[in-house]
Structure formats: structure tokens, C-alpha cells
């Protein structure tokens, strides 16, 4: 339980990381907290849009080719996760490009992948198979759900902002 709470607390503190990472290192003005929050919010909205769009399109492509088996379902799911990372990185890139300097979209995709791996680790830590309740109770489960939803976008925001140049 304590480990779960510490993990959830660390995940809740992650949105503060972009603010700490914005020291004047590249002669680019740092982004304000409102813009960073907007980057995270836009990426959080983009994640499910990219996930669903790419997953459905990939599944439809396989079905149009006459392939509908477990292997193509796994490929569609993998493509959906890639779409989620692309969507998560799109938000910080769109919002960040409007401010001082600009960053690299691929750095945002890499950050989204790292955030996605952290989300996967949280799910593995909290979730249990079968009819047993999640580890740590409702509060931990709720905090873990929030962290899992937001972490790819936080990672994308950090990755994009660390790559910003004038």
C-alpha cells in the first residue's frame, strides 16, 4: 500500500518537472505554467484520439485485406498505442510552437513513449487479475488512473520542451 501511495505521489508531482526543466539553458525564454498546463491538457486530449483513430484504421485495413485473426488484432493494438503516442505529442508540439522558440515533435513522441511505459508500470503495480479489488483501495486506484491517463502527455511535454531552441 505504501509503495502504491509513494508511486501515485511521485506521479502527481511529475507535472512540475517541465517547470524545473525550463532553466535558461538554450537562450529561449521559459514557458509559463499556464502554457505548460495547456500543453499537458492538449496532449491528454490527443492521446485517446490518436489511439482510437490509428487502432480503428489499422483494424479496418486488415479486415479489408481479409485478415481478421489474433495476430492482426495484436498488430492493430500496437498501432493504436503508437497512435496514442503520436496524439500525446501533438498537443505539446501545437501549443509549444506558438510560444518562444520551438521544439522537436519526435522528442515529444519519445517522451510520450516513456510516459506510456510509466503508465504500463503503474497498471501492472495496481491492477490484479480476477475478482480481487485493486491493490491499495479506491484512492490509490483513482490516483493511479489519473496518472495513467496523464503520464504520456506529461512525458511528451517534457520531451518537447527539453528540445526547444530559439
XYZ file of N, CA, C and O in Angstrom:
664
model
N 0.831 -1.193 0.000
C 0.000 0.000 0.000
C 0.872 1.252 0.000
O 0.616 2.169 -0.756
N 1.877 1.270 0.871
C 2.755 2.437 0.958
C 3.483 2.657 -0.360
O 3.602 3.790 -0.828
N 3.938 1.571 -0.974
C 4.632 1.686 -2.249
C 3.711 2.290 -3.305
O 4.113 3.140 -4.084
N 2.459 1.874 -3.312
C 1.486 2.405 -4.267
C 1.240 3.890 -4.030
O 1.157 4.673 -4.976
N 1.124 4.275 -2.765
C 0.904 5.683 -2.454
C 2.102 6.540 -2.836
O 1.949 7.643 -3.354
N 3.311 6.030 -2.578
C 4.508 6.768 -2.967
C 4.593 6.923 -4.482
O 4.931 7.988 -4.990
N 4.247 5.853 -5.197
C 4.261 5.913 -6.649
C 3.224 6.906 -7.163
O 3.509 7.707 -8.049
N 2.035 6.874 -6.603
C 0.991 7.811 -7.022
C 1.400 9.254 -6.694
O 1.163 10.167 -7.488
N 2.028 9.468 -5.558
C 2.501 10.806 -5.199
C 3.590 11.300 -6.141
O 3.597 12.459 -6.550
N 4.495 10.395 -6.518
C 5.537 10.778 -7.468
C 4.937 11.124 -8.822
O 5.355 12.082 -9.482
N 3.935 10.361 -9.217
C 3.278 10.639 -10.496
C 2.518 11.958 -10.446
O 2.472 12.683 -11.433
N 1.945 12.271 -9.313
C 1.224 13.535 -9.186
C 2.188 14.717 -9.245
O 1.825 15.802 -9.690
N 3.442 14.511 -8.830
C 4.435 15.586 -8.856
C 5.077 15.746 -10.236
O 5.705 16.765 -10.505
N 4.920 14.762 -11.115
C 5.546 14.832 -12.433
C 5.175 16.069 -13.249
O 6.015 16.586 -13.973
N 3.933 16.569 -13.190
C 3.648 17.767 -13.983
C 4.503 18.977 -13.610
O 4.607 19.915 -14.386
N 5.132 18.955 -12.442
C 6.001 20.062 -12.058
C 7.370 19.971 -12.713
O 8.105 20.954 -12.759
N 7.713 18.802 -13.263
C 9.029 18.606 -13.861
C 9.313 19.549 -15.030
O 10.429 20.050 -15.151
N 8.343 19.813 -15.918
C 8.667 20.740 -17.012
C 9.048 22.132 -16.515
O 9.870 22.795 -17.132
N 8.455 22.534 -15.415
C 8.796 23.855 -14.884
C 10.233 23.880 -14.391
O 10.959 24.842 -14.604
N 10.660 22.803 -13.754
C 12.036 22.731 -13.273
C 13.013 22.587 -14.437
O 14.142 23.055 -14.363
N 12.579 21.946 -15.512
C 13.464 21.708 -16.647
C 13.644 22.939 -17.518
O 14.459 22.931 -18.425
N 12.918 23.997 -17.265
C 12.959 25.152 -18.141
C 13.934 26.227 -17.674
O 13.690 27.402 -17.881
N 15.034 25.842 -17.076
C 16.070 26.814 -16.749
C 16.594 27.407 -18.053
O 16.566 26.759 -19.087
N 17.083 28.632 -18.020
C 17.526 29.258 -19.275
C 18.776 28.581 -19.822
O 19.884 29.058 -19.680
N 18.618 27.429 -20.480
C 19.740 26.650 -20.939
C 20.061 26.875 -22.411
O 21.155 26.638 -22.847
N 19.092 27.307 -23.198
C 19.319 27.452 -24.628
C 18.996 28.866 -25.098
O 18.693 29.067 -26.266
N 19.040 29.840 -24.234
C 18.676 31.209 -24.567
C 17.258 31.310 -25.122
O 16.975 32.101 -26.005
N 16.392 30.463 -24.633
C 14.979 30.504 -25.004
C 14.209 30.830 -23.734
O 14.442 30.232 -22.692
N 13.308 31.809 -23.847
C 12.500 32.135 -22.672
C 11.737 30.902 -22.230
O 11.239 30.131 -23.044
N 11.652 30.724 -20.920
C 10.902 29.580 -20.417
C 9.409 29.810 -20.636
O 8.943 30.939 -20.695
N 8.707 28.716 -20.758
C 7.260 28.796 -20.925
C 6.614 28.977 -19.560
O 7.081 28.420 -18.572
N 5.546 29.711 -19.513
C 4.841 29.931 -18.263
C 4.052 28.696 -17.848
O 3.785 27.808 -18.655
N 3.674 28.643 -16.582
C 2.913 27.498 -16.081
C 1.605 27.273 -16.838
O 1.210 26.135 -17.058
N 0.959 28.346 -17.259
C -0.309 28.187 -17.983
C -0.081 27.504 -19.326
O -0.851 26.618 -19.723
N 0.984 27.879 -20.028
C 1.266 27.254 -21.326
C 1.660 25.791 -21.156
O 1.256 24.931 -21.934
N 2.444 25.475 -20.128
C 2.816 24.087 -19.865
C 1.576 23.270 -19.520
O 1.405 22.148 -20.004
N 0.691 23.830 -18.705
C -0.556 23.124 -18.371
C -1.405 22.910 -19.626
O -2.023 21.849 -19.798
N -1.415 23.888 -20.517
C -2.151 23.747 -21.772
C -1.529 22.665 -22.648
O -2.234 21.899 -23.310
N -0.200 22.581 -22.656
C 0.476 21.518 -23.403
C 0.067 20.144 -22.871
O -0.253 19.239 -23.646
N 0.087 19.992 -21.548
C -0.287 18.708 -20.942
C -1.751 18.392 -21.237
O -2.100 17.262 -21.606
N -2.617 19.389 -21.112
C -4.042 19.162 -21.372
C -4.306 18.792 -22.824
O -5.083 17.872 -23.108
N -3.662 19.488 -23.757
C -3.852 19.178 -25.174
C -3.327 17.786 -25.504
O -3.949 17.041 -26.270
N -2.218 17.419 -24.911
C -1.682 16.074 -25.131
C -2.564 15.002 -24.528
O -2.726 13.914 -25.097
N -3.165 15.302 -23.376
C -4.071 14.346 -22.740
C -5.306 14.117 -23.611
O -5.811 12.997 -23.698
N -5.784 15.162 -24.269
C -6.909 15.003 -25.191
C -6.487 14.283 -26.473
O -7.261 13.520 -27.046
N -5.279 14.534 -26.932
C -4.806 13.923 -28.164
C -4.509 12.439 -28.044
O -4.582 11.711 -29.041
N -4.190 11.977 -26.838
C -3.829 10.570 -26.655
C -4.955 9.622 -27.058
O -4.742 8.734 -27.892
N -6.165 9.747 -26.497
C -7.216 8.795 -26.907
C -7.658 8.994 -28.357
O -8.049 8.029 -29.016
N -7.572 10.221 -28.857
C -7.949 10.455 -30.251
C -6.992 9.691 -31.178
O -7.425 8.977 -32.085
N -5.695 9.827 -30.937
C -4.713 9.094 -31.745
C -4.823 7.599 -31.565
O -4.729 6.832 -32.533
N -5.051 7.150 -30.341
C -5.166 5.724 -30.042
C -6.321 5.109 -30.822
O -6.174 4.111 -31.524
N -7.493 5.717 -30.705
C -8.690 5.165 -31.339
C -8.600 5.277 -32.863
O -8.876 4.311 -33.585
N -8.189 6.439 -33.366
C -8.141 6.646 -34.815
C -7.190 5.660 -35.486
O -7.564 4.979 -36.456
N -5.974 5.545 -34.991
C -4.996 4.669 -35.627
C -5.381 3.201 -35.422
O -5.247 2.382 -36.339
N -5.885 2.863 -34.241
C -6.302 1.476 -33.996
C -7.437 1.046 -34.902
O -7.407 -0.036 -35.490
N -8.448 1.890 -35.048
C -9.595 1.557 -35.903
C -9.168 1.495 -37.363
O -9.555 0.575 -38.099
N -8.371 2.465 -37.810
C -7.915 2.452 -39.202
C -7.086 1.210 -39.517
O -7.249 0.595 -40.578
N -6.216 0.822 -38.605
C -5.403 -0.368 -38.821
C -6.276 -1.614 -38.853
O -6.097 -2.485 -39.711
N -7.231 -1.704 -37.943
C -8.132 -2.852 -37.918
C -8.961 -2.930 -39.196
O -9.130 -4.008 -39.776
N -9.455 -1.798 -39.662
C -10.227 -1.776 -40.903
C -9.364 -2.153 -42.105
O -9.834 -2.828 -43.028
N -8.109 -1.739 -42.100
C -7.202 -2.101 -43.172
C -7.022 -3.616 -43.235
O -7.111 -4.220 -44.306
N -6.794 -4.230 -42.081
C -6.634 -5.683 -42.055
C -7.914 -6.396 -42.485
O -7.863 -7.379 -43.216
N -9.061 -5.886 -42.041
C -10.328 -6.505 -42.430
C -10.556 -6.382 -43.929
O -11.074 -7.306 -44.562
N -10.185 -5.248 -44.526
C -10.366 -5.077 -45.975
C -9.455 -6.017 -46.764
O -9.745 -6.339 -47.912
N -8.367 -6.432 -46.147
C -7.456 -7.380 -46.796
C -7.852 -8.827 -46.519
O -7.158 -9.749 -46.932
N -8.965 -9.004 -45.788
C -9.439 -10.348 -45.481
C -8.716 -11.014 -44.323
O -8.796 -12.224 -44.154
N -8.029 -10.237 -43.517
C -7.301 -10.777 -42.368
C -7.989 -10.342 -41.088
O -8.120 -9.166 -40.830
N -8.455 -11.272 -40.332
C -9.061 -10.978 -39.026
C -8.738 -12.134 -38.098
O -9.519 -13.063 -37.942
N -7.546 -12.085 -37.524
C -7.088 -13.157 -36.645
C -6.379 -12.541 -35.437
O -6.198 -11.321 -35.375
N -5.985 -13.353 -34.476
C -5.332 -12.792 -33.280
C -4.063 -11.998 -33.580
O -3.773 -11.016 -32.908
N -3.323 -12.401 -34.596
C -2.092 -11.675 -34.924
C -2.406 -10.265 -35.406
O -1.777 -9.298 -34.973
N -3.399 -10.130 -36.279
C -3.742 -8.795 -36.763
C -4.374 -7.952 -35.664
O -4.204 -6.734 -35.651
N -5.060 -8.588 -34.726
C -5.598 -7.838 -33.586
C -4.472 -7.276 -32.730
O -4.547 -6.130 -32.276
N -3.417 -8.060 -32.525
C -2.265 -7.574 -31.761
C -1.549 -6.449 -32.505
O -1.109 -5.472 -31.895
N -1.440 -6.586 -33.828
C -0.819 -5.517 -34.618
C -1.645 -4.240 -34.562
O -1.093 -3.144 -34.468
N -2.967 -4.381 -34.605
C -3.843 -3.209 -34.505
C -3.700 -2.539 -33.148
O -3.689 -1.306 -33.059
N -3.581 -3.343 -32.094
C -3.399 -2.773 -30.757
C -2.061 -2.050 -30.654
O -1.979 -0.948 -30.099
N -1.010 -2.640 -31.217
C 0.291 -1.972 -31.225
C 0.247 -0.663 -31.998
O 0.819 0.349 -31.573
N -0.438 -0.675 -33.134
C -0.589 0.550 -33.917
C -1.386 1.588 -33.136
O -1.093 2.787 -33.212
N -2.381 1.138 -32.382
C -3.176 2.066 -31.576
C -2.306 2.737 -30.514
O -2.428 3.948 -30.283
N -1.422 1.977 -29.870
C -0.526 2.579 -28.881
C 0.415 3.590 -29.542
O 0.699 4.645 -28.969
N 0.887 3.278 -30.734
C 1.715 4.240 -31.464
C 0.908 5.499 -31.772
O 1.404 6.615 -31.613
N -0.340 5.325 -32.191
C -1.210 6.470 -32.449
C -1.439 7.305 -31.201
O -1.494 8.534 -31.264
N -1.557 6.629 -30.047
C -1.699 7.358 -28.786
C -0.470 8.203 -28.485
O -0.589 9.355 -28.040
N 0.720 7.662 -28.746
C 1.950 8.427 -28.517
C 2.037 9.607 -29.485
O 2.438 10.712 -29.093
N 1.649 9.381 -30.732
C 1.658 10.476 -31.709
C 0.663 11.565 -31.317
O 0.948 12.757 -31.436
N -0.513 11.155 -30.831
C -1.516 12.125 -30.390
C -1.082 12.873 -29.139
O -1.317 14.078 -29.005
N -0.434 12.149 -28.214
C 0.042 12.792 -26.986
C 1.104 13.844 -27.297
O 1.154 14.889 -26.646
N 1.943 13.593 -28.288
C 2.998 14.543 -28.646
C 2.469 15.707 -29.475
O 3.085 16.775 -29.507
N 1.346 15.505 -30.135
C 0.803 16.573 -30.977
C 0.378 17.777 -30.148
O 0.603 18.919 -30.558
N -0.225 17.529 -28.985
C -0.675 18.642 -28.136
C 0.453 19.553 -27.695
O 0.400 20.773 -27.939
N 1.506 19.019 -27.057
C 2.616 19.892 -26.661
C 3.296 20.575 -27.850
O 3.713 21.724 -27.747
N 3.367 19.891 -28.991
C 4.006 20.498 -30.156
C 3.162 21.652 -30.708
O 3.701 22.708 -31.052
N 1.848 21.453 -30.773
C 0.984 22.523 -31.290
C 0.977 23.738 -30.375
O 1.061 24.876 -30.831
N 0.891 23.503 -29.079
C 0.857 24.618 -28.125
C 2.243 25.242 -27.981
O 2.383 26.457 -27.965
N 3.274 24.419 -27.910
C 4.635 24.920 -27.708
C 5.180 25.693 -28.884
O 6.010 26.584 -28.720
N 4.736 25.369 -30.085
C 5.223 26.076 -31.269
C 4.710 27.503 -31.329
O 5.253 28.326 -32.050
N 3.688 27.813 -30.556
C 3.116 29.155 -30.554
C 3.853 30.087 -29.589
O 3.627 31.265 -29.589
N 4.726 29.543 -28.776
C 5.435 30.351 -27.791
C 6.833 30.694 -28.256
O 7.169 30.567 -29.435
N 7.666 31.114 -27.315
C 9.045 31.452 -27.661
C 9.833 30.192 -28.015
O 9.853 29.232 -27.269
N 10.436 30.166 -29.191
C 11.194 29.008 -29.625
C 10.278 27.880 -30.059
O 9.063 27.984 -30.014
N 10.889 26.808 -30.516
C 10.116 25.628 -30.874
C 10.961 24.398 -30.609
O 12.185 24.463 -30.560
N 10.280 23.277 -30.447
C 10.964 22.031 -30.132
C 10.780 21.014 -31.236
O 10.261 21.304 -32.307
N 11.195 19.810 -30.951
C 11.130 18.708 -31.901
C 9.943 17.808 -31.568
O 9.815 17.326 -30.446
N 9.094 17.574 -32.565
C 7.928 16.705 -32.386
C 8.375 15.298 -31.995
O 7.774 14.675 -31.117
N 9.452 14.789 -32.620
C 9.920 13.439 -32.304
C 10.404 13.327 -30.859
O 10.297 12.261 -30.253
N 10.924 14.412 -30.303
C 11.297 14.397 -28.882
C 10.041 14.245 -28.029
O 10.053 13.550 -27.013
N 8.951 14.873 -28.458
C 7.677 14.702 -27.772
C 7.161 13.282 -27.879
O 6.622 12.727 -26.917
N 7.317 12.653 -29.053
C 6.893 11.258 -29.225
C 7.707 10.344 -28.312
O 7.165 9.441 -27.669
N 9.009 10.598 -28.225
C 9.855 9.813 -27.323
C 9.437 9.993 -25.872
O 9.378 9.022 -25.108
N 9.135 11.220 -25.481
C 8.665 11.466 -24.121
C 7.338 10.792 -23.853
O 7.101 10.262 -22.763
N 6.455 10.778 -24.857
C 5.168 10.096 -24.704
C 5.373 8.594 -24.532
O 4.653 7.950 -23.752
N 6.348 8.037 -25.237
C 6.638 6.613 -25.090
C 7.135 6.304 -23.679
O 6.723 5.308 -23.063
N 7.994 7.162 -23.149
C 8.480 6.970 -21.774
C 7.319 7.092 -20.786
O 7.184 6.289 -19.857
N 6.461 8.106 -20.983
C 5.283 8.251 -20.129
C 4.344 7.067 -20.251
O 3.737 6.635 -19.267
N 4.212 6.520 -21.457
C 3.382 5.334 -21.660
C 3.940 4.120 -20.937
O 3.186 3.324 -20.366
N 5.259 3.968 -20.938
C 5.869 2.864 -20.191
C 5.656 3.027 -18.689
O 5.412 2.056 -17.976
N 5.732 4.255 -18.213
C 5.453 4.507 -16.795
C 3.996 4.185 -16.481
O 3.692 3.605 -15.427
N 3.090 4.516 -17.401
C 1.676 4.182 -17.215
C 1.489 2.679 -17.142
O 0.747 2.166 -16.292
N 2.145 1.966 -18.039
C 2.058 0.498 -18.041
C 2.551 -0.072 -16.713
O 1.937 -0.981 -16.154
N 3.657 0.486 -16.188
C 4.198 0.012 -14.916
C 3.209 0.251 -13.771
O 3.049 -0.598 -12.886
N 2.535 1.388 -13.784
C 1.551 1.679 -12.739
C 0.388 0.699 -12.820
O -0.078 0.186 -11.806
N -0.083 0.428 -14.034
C -1.181 -0.527 -14.196
C -0.764 -1.890 -13.670
O -1.516 -2.561 -12.953
N 0.441 -2.322 -13.997
C 0.931 -3.625 -13.522
C 1.057 -3.646 -11.996
O 0.854 -4.678 -11.379
N 1.394 -2.524 -11.407
C 1.559 -2.445 -9.960
C 0.223 -2.482 -9.228
O 0.079 -3.145 -8.202
N -0.777 -1.797 -9.755
C -2.053 -1.621 -9.045
C -3.069 -2.693 -9.423
O -3.828 -3.157 -8.576
N -3.105 -3.097 -10.678
C -4.154 -3.983 -11.172
C -3.918 -5.426 -10.740
O -2.798 -5.891 -10.673
N -5.001 -6.101 -10.464
C -4.971 -7.522 -10.149
C -5.914 -8.240 -11.090
O -6.942 -7.710 -11.487
N -5.570 -9.456 -11.428
C -6.445 -10.253 -12.275
C -7.552 -10.875 -11.437
O -7.427 -11.065 -10.241
N -8.638 -11.162 -12.091
C -9.730 -11.841 -11.413
C -10.678 -10.882 -10.730
O -10.820 -9.722 -11.108
N -11.326 -11.384 -9.693
C -12.349 -10.621 -8.993
C -11.822 -9.851 -7.788
O -12.597 -9.217 -7.081
N -10.513 -9.913 -7.545
C -9.948 -9.207 -6.402
C -9.948 -7.701 -6.666
O -9.740 -7.259 -7.782
N -10.160 -6.896 -5.618
C -10.093 -5.439 -5.801
C -8.647 -5.010 -6.072
O -7.711 -5.723 -5.735
N -8.456 -3.837 -6.675
C -7.100 -3.352 -6.948
C -6.313 -3.165 -5.652
O -6.884 -2.916 -4.588
N -5.006 -3.256 -5.773
C -4.142 -3.038 -4.598
C -4.264 -1.591 -4.146
O -4.290 -0.676 -4.947
N -4.335 -1.389 -2.851
C -4.314 -0.045 -2.300
C -5.658 0.621 -2.137
O -5.742 1.722 -1.630
N -6.732 0.027 -2.604
C -8.051 0.597 -2.407
C -8.435 1.614 -3.458
O -7.751 1.820 -4.454
N -9.557 2.258 -3.202
C -10.134 3.186 -4.182
C -9.294 4.425 -4.426
O -9.164 4.882 -5.557
N -8.757 4.997 -3.366
C -7.989 6.236 -3.526
C -6.750 5.984 -4.376
O -6.468 6.720 -5.321
N -6.020 4.926 -4.058
C -4.837 4.592 -4.842
C -5.222 4.272 -6.279
O -4.550 4.681 -7.225
N -6.315 3.557 -6.435
C -6.791 3.202 -7.769
C -7.160 4.451 -8.572
O -6.838 4.559 -9.761
N -7.820 5.399 -7.938
C -8.190 6.646 -8.613
C -6.954 7.448 -8.986
O -6.846 7.950 -10.123
N -6.009 7.583 -8.058
C -4.770 8.313 -8.350
C -3.979 7.635 -9.460
O -3.422 8.305 -10.341
N -3.960 6.308 -9.439
C -3.258 5.566 -10.482
C -3.939 5.780 -11.831
O -3.268 5.950 -12.851
N -5.261 5.797 -11.852
C -5.990 6.035 -13.098
C -5.700 7.408 -13.679
O -5.513 7.562 -14.885
N -5.632 8.402 -12.822
C -5.309 9.760 -13.275
C -3.883 9.793 -13.825
O -3.623 10.354 -14.896
N -2.967 9.180 -13.090
C -1.569 9.168 -13.529
C -1.417 8.449 -14.867
O -0.719 8.931 -15.764
N -2.093 7.317 -15.021
C -2.010 6.547 -16.263
C -2.546 7.358 -17.430
O -2.014 7.308 -18.542
N -3.569 8.138 -17.196
C -4.167 8.952 -18.253
C -3.272 10.119 -18.651
O -3.162 10.453 -19.831
N -2.597 10.717 -17.692
C -1.857 11.952 -17.935
C -0.375 11.726 -18.258
O 0.235 12.541 -18.954
N 0.212 10.634 -17.807
C 1.663 10.448 -17.949
C 2.190 10.497 -19.386
O 3.246 11.098 -19.621
N 1.513 9.904 -20.380
C 2.055 10.057 -21.737
C 2.142 11.517 -22.176
O 3.119 11.929 -22.811
N 1.150 12.316 -21.817
C 1.166 13.725 -22.173
C 2.240 14.486 -21.400
O 2.905 15.368 -21.955
N 2.421 14.147 -20.135
C 3.479 14.792 -19.346
C 4.843 14.458 -19.949
O 5.700 15.338 -20.121
N 5.039 13.190 -20.315
C 6.294 12.795 -20.953
C 6.517 13.521 -22.265
O 7.624 13.974 -22.567
N 5.450 13.647 -23.058
C 5.553 14.347 -24.334
C 5.890 15.819 -24.121
O 6.706 16.394 -24.855
N 5.282 16.419 -23.117
C 5.551 17.830 -22.824
C 6.999 18.024 -22.391
O 7.683 18.947 -22.851
N 7.481 17.152 -21.526
C 8.871 17.256 -21.079
C 9.816 17.057 -22.258
O 10.757 17.833 -22.463
N 9.573 16.009 -23.066
C 10.434 15.755 -24.217
C 10.455 16.920 -25.194
O 11.519 17.352 -25.650
N 9.282 17.438 -25.509
C 9.201 18.559 -26.451
C 9.902 19.790 -25.892
O 10.695 20.438 -26.588
N 9.636 20.115 -24.637
C 10.207 21.339 -24.061
C 11.714 21.238 -23.854
O 12.405 22.257 -23.924
N 12.225 20.043 -23.601
C 13.681 19.896 -23.474
C 14.388 20.074 -24.818
O 15.575 20.394 -24.862
N 13.645 19.902 -25.908
C 14.259 20.045 -27.233
C 14.063 21.451 -27.813
O 14.469 21.706 -28.942
N 13.469 22.354 -27.051
C 13.177 23.710 -27.559
C 14.453 24.494 -27.825
O 15.395 24.458 -27.065
N 14.443 25.191 -28.954
C 15.542 26.074 -29.356
C 14.955 27.376 -29.853
O 13.805 27.434 -30.249
N 15.764 28.450 -29.903
C 15.254 29.735 -30.408
C 14.856 29.673 -31.879
O 15.302 28.876 -32.612
